[in-house]
Amino acid sequence: MSRVTLLADVQLLQIIALEPYLIDRGDLLREAQYTYLRRVEEAPMEPRRPRKACDLCYTRRIKCDRQEPRCSNCVTYAVDCTHTAVSRKKKHKAQRDSGAEGTEDIQSLQAKVQRLETELAQLRGQAWVGNQAQKLRKTTTTAQVEDGRAEDPDHTRGLLTLPPLQQGMAMVGVFLNTLNSVLPLFHADTLLRLVGECYALHPRQRDPVIWAAINVVFALANQQVPKEIRDGVSSHQSDETTEYLNKAQSVISDIILGEARLINVQTLVGMVMVLQTAHNLKPSLILISATMRLVHQLGLHNHVASSHLDPVQRRQHTRVFWLAYILDKDLSLRAQQPSFQLDDDIDVELPSSWPMTTDDNDNTAGIVVTVDRTARMNYFLARVKLAKIEGHIYDCLYSTRALNQSLEERRTARENMTTAIYEWQASIPPEFGAAVVILNTRDKPEHKGFFFVLHSSSLQCMTLINRAHAWDGQWVSGLRDHSRGIQPLKLPPG
């Protein structure tokens, strides 16, 4: 074979040598193997012809006169005149003509080899990235175990386990009689049906979203039950709450990225309810953003999206929206960050306590009654109205647009917000005022926590409205006069 052919075969052998890395490129590998074998089999065998020149003349490339017994050159150099050296192969005309074609073949094979080397480098890079990712996962898992935040091993094995049925139903009862009675996240009958169906299934057959929703219910129930009195301070079952919350968060991708259903939004709202009590608001802020996106995807903020549902389902959609709205506005003001829901983009009715059907037993959700049954209050509706005020406070006093307003515009906005707070406080029945609510609801000790949140939120609003600012001329002049001893310091108008 010619030098061109041998060089091409070298390139083919390089391709074949990459076989372990070309599992997905079998077509190119087979082509290279076939080409190489065909060239070997079809290589022409040149016939050996007797040479006229002797070995000396042939080696030194000089003309041989072929004298016998020795040519003149052999006589001159005093060597034997022999004819045993191997002759050089002569390139045939056909091979010379195919030189250009061989060059093209080499260039084509070189391009293929270069392309394969590039793909091989990419495969090696991907393998390196995969190894690093695996190491990172191992490191993260180890850190979570050391920090006490390891993922639930049952879920890792695909088992969506639940506590014993008796224990689970007890926690569901606590949830329905405490938190859900004033902030109706679930329709009671619907929740009991979901719990029963989930317990009836094998752990591997359970719907991960429903399983997460039940764990969120367990976490919220544990928050409502005091664990014990230690050193005179009541501590809640934070360990159990965290355990159930971690289980629900282990399937967070199914909740957010799966099929959009009302149960998905209810689960996320429940998670935010658990997380909002922490000092670090970042987790709850992230979850409320995903929650509001699902709310908008389902159209819970518009009555048209639920107009085809029966009255009970339609009311539950409305309740879930307003719960998400409360959390959105409350977290927005606490974190001094914009909320997600625009008030101008809401077209649903406010929470109502009127029965939807003759056999409706869920119409009292959100209603709180005094111990003597002489006064009642729609706690849920009061929270919604306060959330609206919280949203207006941020928009009118702390948003970027508000910070660019004139001093007179900001003063007017502050006065309007103060008036709104006063009107809201006046709408609260006196039996449920901050001074007497614990006494008037002593038959429901769990309600004192809800009213504490209600009244402390209103005080927070008043504080944020009336706190001193450099742009408040009245406050600045009053502080200046007080520091100079001209007049006593005046308290804020709220």
Short mmCIF file of N, CA and C in Angstrom, two decimals, residues 175 179-180 183-186 212-223 241 244-246 248-249 262-277 283-285 287-292 319-328:
data_model
loop_
_atom_site.label_atom_id
_atom_site.label_comp_id
_atom_site.label_asym_id
_atom_site.label_seq_id
_atom_site.Cartn_x
_atom_site.Cartn_y
_atom_site.Cartn_z
N PHE A 175 -56.74 20.77 64.29
CA PHE A 175 -56.64 21.78 63.24
C PHE A 175 -58.01 22.37 62.90
N LEU A 179 -57.28 26.59 64.27
CA LEU A 179 -56.91 27.50 63.18
C LEU A 179 -57.95 27.53 62.07
N ASN A 180 -58.41 26.38 61.64
CA ASN A 180 -59.33 26.34 60.51
C ASN A 180 -60.70 26.93 60.85
N LEU A 183 -59.64 30.83 60.37
CA LEU A 183 -59.03 31.07 59.06
C LEU A 183 -59.24 29.81 58.22
N PRO A 184 -60.40 29.70 57.58
CA PRO A 184 -60.81 28.43 56.93
C PRO A 184 -59.99 28.10 55.69
N LEU A 185 -58.88 27.39 55.92
CA LEU A 185 -58.03 26.97 54.80
C LEU A 185 -58.65 25.79 54.05
N PHE A 186 -59.32 24.89 54.75
CA PHE A 186 -59.92 23.70 54.14
C PHE A 186 -61.41 23.64 54.48
N ALA A 212 -48.58 15.86 51.11
CA ALA A 212 -47.96 17.07 51.65
C ALA A 212 -48.98 17.95 52.36
N ALA A 213 -50.19 18.06 51.79
CA ALA A 213 -51.24 18.87 52.42
C ALA A 213 -51.59 18.33 53.81
N ILE A 214 -51.66 17.01 53.93
CA ILE A 214 -51.98 16.41 55.23
C ILE A 214 -50.86 16.69 56.23
N ASN A 215 -49.61 16.61 55.79
CA ASN A 215 -48.49 16.92 56.68
C ASN A 215 -48.50 18.39 57.10
N VAL A 216 -48.91 19.28 56.20
CA VAL A 216 -49.03 20.70 56.57
C VAL A 216 -50.12 20.88 57.63
N VAL A 217 -51.23 20.15 57.48
CA VAL A 217 -52.29 20.20 58.50
C VAL A 217 -51.74 19.74 59.85
N PHE A 218 -50.95 18.66 59.84
CA PHE A 218 -50.35 18.18 61.09
C PHE A 218 -49.42 19.23 61.69
N ALA A 219 -48.63 19.90 60.84
CA ALA A 219 -47.71 20.93 61.34
C ALA A 219 -48.48 22.10 61.96
N LEU A 220 -49.55 22.54 61.29
CA LEU A 220 -50.35 23.64 61.83
C LEU A 220 -51.05 23.23 63.13
N ALA A 221 -51.50 21.98 63.19
CA ALA A 221 -52.15 21.51 64.42
C ALA A 221 -51.16 21.50 65.58
N ASN A 222 -49.92 21.08 65.32
CA ASN A 222 -48.93 21.05 66.39
C ASN A 222 -48.57 22.45 66.87
N GLN A 223 -48.68 23.44 65.98
CA GLN A 223 -48.42 24.82 66.40
C GLN A 223 -49.47 25.33 67.38
N THR A 241 -43.52 20.00 64.55
CA THR A 241 -43.93 20.91 63.48
C THR A 241 -42.89 20.92 62.37
N TYR A 244 -42.99 17.58 60.28
CA TYR A 244 -44.08 17.51 59.29
C TYR A 244 -43.86 18.51 58.16
N LEU A 245 -43.33 19.69 58.48
CA LEU A 245 -43.08 20.68 57.43
C LEU A 245 -41.99 20.20 56.48
N ASN A 246 -40.95 19.57 57.01
CA ASN A 246 -39.88 19.05 56.15
C ASN A 246 -40.41 17.97 55.21
N ALA A 248 -43.46 17.78 54.01
CA ALA A 248 -44.22 18.47 52.96
C ALA A 248 -43.29 19.14 51.96
N GLN A 249 -42.20 19.73 52.44
CA GLN A 249 -41.27 20.42 51.55
C GLN A 249 -40.47 19.45 50.70
N LEU A 262 -56.52 23.36 43.38
CA LEU A 262 -56.74 24.13 44.59
C LEU A 262 -55.93 23.56 45.75
N ILE A 263 -55.78 22.24 45.81
CA ILE A 263 -55.05 21.61 46.90
C ILE A 263 -53.59 22.06 46.90
N ASN A 264 -53.02 22.35 45.72
CA ASN A 264 -51.64 22.85 45.66
C ASN A 264 -51.53 24.21 46.35
N VAL A 265 -52.48 25.10 46.05
CA VAL A 265 -52.46 26.43 46.67
C VAL A 265 -52.69 26.31 48.18
N GLN A 266 -53.62 25.46 48.59
CA GLN A 266 -53.88 25.29 50.02
C GLN A 266 -52.63 24.79 50.75
N THR A 267 -51.90 23.88 50.12
CA THR A 267 -50.69 23.36 50.74
C THR A 267 -49.64 24.46 50.90
N LEU A 268 -49.45 25.26 49.86
CA LEU A 268 -48.47 26.35 49.94
C LEU A 268 -48.89 27.40 50.96
N VAL A 269 -50.17 27.74 51.00
CA VAL A 269 -50.66 28.71 51.98
C VAL A 269 -50.40 28.19 53.40
N GLY A 270 -50.65 26.89 53.61
CA GLY A 270 -50.38 26.31 54.92
C GLY A 270 -48.90 26.37 55.28
N MET A 271 -48.03 26.12 54.31
CA MET A 271 -46.59 26.22 54.57
C MET A 271 -46.20 27.63 54.99
N VAL A 272 -46.75 28.63 54.29
CA VAL A 272 -46.43 30.02 54.63
C VAL A 272 -46.95 30.36 56.02
N MET A 273 -48.12 29.82 56.39
CA MET A 273 -48.65 30.05 57.74
C MET A 273 -47.69 29.53 58.79
N VAL A 274 -47.07 28.39 58.53
CA VAL A 274 -46.11 27.84 59.48
C VAL A 274 -44.84 28.68 59.52
N LEU A 275 -44.33 29.06 58.35
CA LEU A 275 -43.04 29.74 58.27
C LEU A 275 -43.09 31.21 58.67
N GLN A 276 -44.25 31.85 58.58
CA GLN A 276 -44.33 33.29 58.86
C GLN A 276 -44.08 33.61 60.32
N THR A 277 -44.16 32.62 61.20
CA THR A 277 -43.91 32.87 62.62
C THR A 277 -42.43 32.93 62.95
N PRO A 283 -37.79 32.48 53.80
CA PRO A 283 -38.51 31.31 53.26
C PRO A 283 -39.97 31.59 52.97
N SER A 284 -40.64 32.29 53.89
CA SER A 284 -42.06 32.57 53.66
C SER A 284 -42.27 33.54 52.51
N LEU A 285 -41.35 34.48 52.31
CA LEU A 285 -41.46 35.42 51.18
C LEU A 285 -41.30 34.70 49.85
N LEU A 287 -41.96 31.47 49.30
CA LEU A 287 -43.12 30.60 49.08
C LEU A 287 -44.37 31.39 48.73
N ILE A 288 -44.54 32.58 49.32
CA ILE A 288 -45.76 33.35 49.00
C ILE A 288 -45.73 33.82 47.56
N SER A 289 -44.54 34.05 47.02
CA SER A 289 -44.46 34.44 45.60
C SER A 289 -44.93 33.31 44.71
N ALA A 290 -44.47 32.07 45.00
CA ALA A 290 -44.94 30.92 44.22
C ALA A 290 -46.43 30.70 44.43
N THR A 291 -46.90 30.93 45.64
CA THR A 291 -48.33 30.76 45.93
C THR A 291 -49.18 31.70 45.10
N MET A 292 -48.80 32.96 45.04
CA MET A 292 -49.60 33.94 44.30
C MET A 292 -49.57 33.66 42.80
N ARG A 319 -62.24 31.74 49.76
CA ARG A 319 -61.56 31.75 51.06
C ARG A 319 -60.05 31.55 50.91
N VAL A 320 -59.66 30.61 50.07
CA VAL A 320 -58.23 30.35 49.87
C VAL A 320 -57.55 31.58 49.28
N PHE A 321 -58.23 32.25 48.35
CA PHE A 321 -57.64 33.47 47.78
C PHE A 321 -57.41 34.52 48.86
N TRP A 322 -58.41 34.76 49.71
CA TRP A 322 -58.27 35.81 50.72
C TRP A 322 -57.22 35.44 51.76
N LEU A 323 -57.06 34.16 52.06
CA LEU A 323 -55.98 33.76 52.97
C LEU A 323 -54.62 34.07 52.35
N ALA A 324 -54.45 33.75 51.07
CA ALA A 324 -53.20 34.09 50.39
C ALA A 324 -53.00 35.60 50.35
N TYR A 325 -54.08 36.34 50.17
CA TYR A 325 -54.01 37.80 50.14
C TYR A 325 -53.54 38.35 51.49
N ILE A 326 -54.10 37.82 52.59
CA ILE A 326 -53.69 38.26 53.93
C ILE A 326 -52.20 38.05 54.13
N LEU A 327 -51.71 36.86 53.79
CA LEU A 327 -50.29 36.57 53.97
C LEU A 327 -49.42 37.45 53.08
N ASP A 328 -49.85 37.67 51.85
CA ASP A 328 -49.09 38.50 50.91
C ASP A 328 -48.92 39.92 51.44
#
